[in-house]
PDB file of C-alpha atoms in Angstrom:
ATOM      1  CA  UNK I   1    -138.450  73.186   0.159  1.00 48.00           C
ATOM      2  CA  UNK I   2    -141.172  72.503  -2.141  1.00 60.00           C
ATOM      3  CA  UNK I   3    -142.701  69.038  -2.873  1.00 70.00           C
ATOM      4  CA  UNK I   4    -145.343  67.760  -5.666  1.00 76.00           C
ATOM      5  CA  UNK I   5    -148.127  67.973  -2.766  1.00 71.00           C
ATOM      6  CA  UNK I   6    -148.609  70.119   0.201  1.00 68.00           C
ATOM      7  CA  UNK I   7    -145.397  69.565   2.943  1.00 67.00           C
ATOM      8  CA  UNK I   8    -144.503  70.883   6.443  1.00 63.00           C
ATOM      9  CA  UNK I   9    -142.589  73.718   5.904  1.00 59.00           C
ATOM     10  CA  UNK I  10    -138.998  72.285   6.763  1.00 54.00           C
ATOM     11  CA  UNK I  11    -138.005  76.113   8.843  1.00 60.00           C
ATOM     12  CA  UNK I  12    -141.409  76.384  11.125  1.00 68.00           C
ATOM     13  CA  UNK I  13    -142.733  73.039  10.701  1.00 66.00           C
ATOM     14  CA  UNK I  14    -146.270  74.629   9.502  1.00 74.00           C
ATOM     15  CA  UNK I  15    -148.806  73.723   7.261  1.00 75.00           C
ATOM     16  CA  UNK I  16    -149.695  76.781   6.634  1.00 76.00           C
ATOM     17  CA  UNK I  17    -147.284  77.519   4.398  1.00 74.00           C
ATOM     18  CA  UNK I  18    -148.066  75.679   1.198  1.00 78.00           C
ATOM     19  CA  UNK I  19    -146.351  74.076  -1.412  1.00 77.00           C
ATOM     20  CA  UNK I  20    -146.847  71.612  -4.031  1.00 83.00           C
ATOM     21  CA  UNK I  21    -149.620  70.928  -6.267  1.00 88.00           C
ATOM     22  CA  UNK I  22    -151.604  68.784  -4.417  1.00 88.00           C
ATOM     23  CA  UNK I  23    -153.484  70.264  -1.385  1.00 89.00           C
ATOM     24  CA  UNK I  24    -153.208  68.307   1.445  1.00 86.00           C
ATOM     25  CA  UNK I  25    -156.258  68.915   4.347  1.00 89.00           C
ATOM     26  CA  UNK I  26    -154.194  69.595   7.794  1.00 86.00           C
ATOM     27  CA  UNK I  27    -153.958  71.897   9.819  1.00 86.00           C
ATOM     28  CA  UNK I  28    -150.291  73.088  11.763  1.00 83.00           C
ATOM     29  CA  UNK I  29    -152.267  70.901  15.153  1.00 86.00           C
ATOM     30  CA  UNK I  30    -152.778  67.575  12.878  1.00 82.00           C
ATOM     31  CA  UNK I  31    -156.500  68.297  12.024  1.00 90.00           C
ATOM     32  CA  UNK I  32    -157.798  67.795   8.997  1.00 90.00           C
ATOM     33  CA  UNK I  33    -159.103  64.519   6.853  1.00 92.00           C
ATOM     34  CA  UNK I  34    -155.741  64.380   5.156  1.00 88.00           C
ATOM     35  CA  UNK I  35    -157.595  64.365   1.839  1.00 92.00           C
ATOM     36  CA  UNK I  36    -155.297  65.490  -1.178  1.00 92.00           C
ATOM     37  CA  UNK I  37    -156.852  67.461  -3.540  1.00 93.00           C
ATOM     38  CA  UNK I  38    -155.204  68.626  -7.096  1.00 93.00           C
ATOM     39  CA  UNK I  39    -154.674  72.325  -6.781  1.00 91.00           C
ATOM     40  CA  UNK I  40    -155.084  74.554 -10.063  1.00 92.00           C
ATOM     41  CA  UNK I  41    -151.389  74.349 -10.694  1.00 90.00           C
ATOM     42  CA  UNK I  42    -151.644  70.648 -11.058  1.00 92.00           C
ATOM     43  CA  UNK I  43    -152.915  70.651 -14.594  1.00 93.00           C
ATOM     44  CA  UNK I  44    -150.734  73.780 -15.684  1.00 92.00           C
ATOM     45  CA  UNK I  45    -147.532  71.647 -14.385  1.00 90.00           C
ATOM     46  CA  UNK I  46    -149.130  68.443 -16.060  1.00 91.00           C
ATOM     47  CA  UNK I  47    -149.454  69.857 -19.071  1.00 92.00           C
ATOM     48  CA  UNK I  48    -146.153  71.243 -18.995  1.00 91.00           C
ATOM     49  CA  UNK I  49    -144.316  68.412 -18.793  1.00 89.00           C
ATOM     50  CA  UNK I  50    -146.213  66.433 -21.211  1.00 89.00           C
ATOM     51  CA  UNK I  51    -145.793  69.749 -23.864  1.00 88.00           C
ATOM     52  CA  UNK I  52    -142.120  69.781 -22.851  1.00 85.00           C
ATOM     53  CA  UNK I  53    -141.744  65.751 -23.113  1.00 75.00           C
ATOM     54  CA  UNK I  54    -143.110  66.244 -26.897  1.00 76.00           C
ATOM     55  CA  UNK I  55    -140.859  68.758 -27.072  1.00 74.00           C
ATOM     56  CA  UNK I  56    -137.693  66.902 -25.980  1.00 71.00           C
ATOM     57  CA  UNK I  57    -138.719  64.236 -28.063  1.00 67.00           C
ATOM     58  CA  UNK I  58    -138.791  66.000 -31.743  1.00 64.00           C
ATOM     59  CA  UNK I  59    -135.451  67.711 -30.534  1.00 63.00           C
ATOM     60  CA  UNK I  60    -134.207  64.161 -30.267  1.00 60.00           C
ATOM     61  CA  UNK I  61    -135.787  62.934 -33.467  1.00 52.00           C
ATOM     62  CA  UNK I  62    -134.274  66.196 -35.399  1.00 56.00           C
ATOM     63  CA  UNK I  63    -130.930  65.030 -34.564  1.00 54.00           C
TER      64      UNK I  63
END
């Protein structure tokens, strides 16, 4: 299952298994600060879908 930040993983309920783009601080024991923090794939996915939104867009206009 993957998520926009960090999630339990739904089979073993760890959190060592990541997904998402934002980092989450915990541990599989509930340690951690909780803190999110934007992982480097945060930018590359934001600047996807603002690149792909343009893109959409002058498809749309074109018509």
């Amino acid at each position: 299952m993957w998520g926009i930040i960090d999630i339990v993983s739904a089979g073993s309920c760890e959190m060592e298994k990541r997904y998402g783009v934002i980092y989450v601080d915990a541990d599989n024991c509930g340690n951690g600060t909780y803190r999110r923090i934007k992982k480097d794939s945060f930018e590359w996915y934001k600047n996807f879908v603002k690149h792909e939104k343009t893109r959409k867009g002058e498809e749309e206009y074109d018509r």
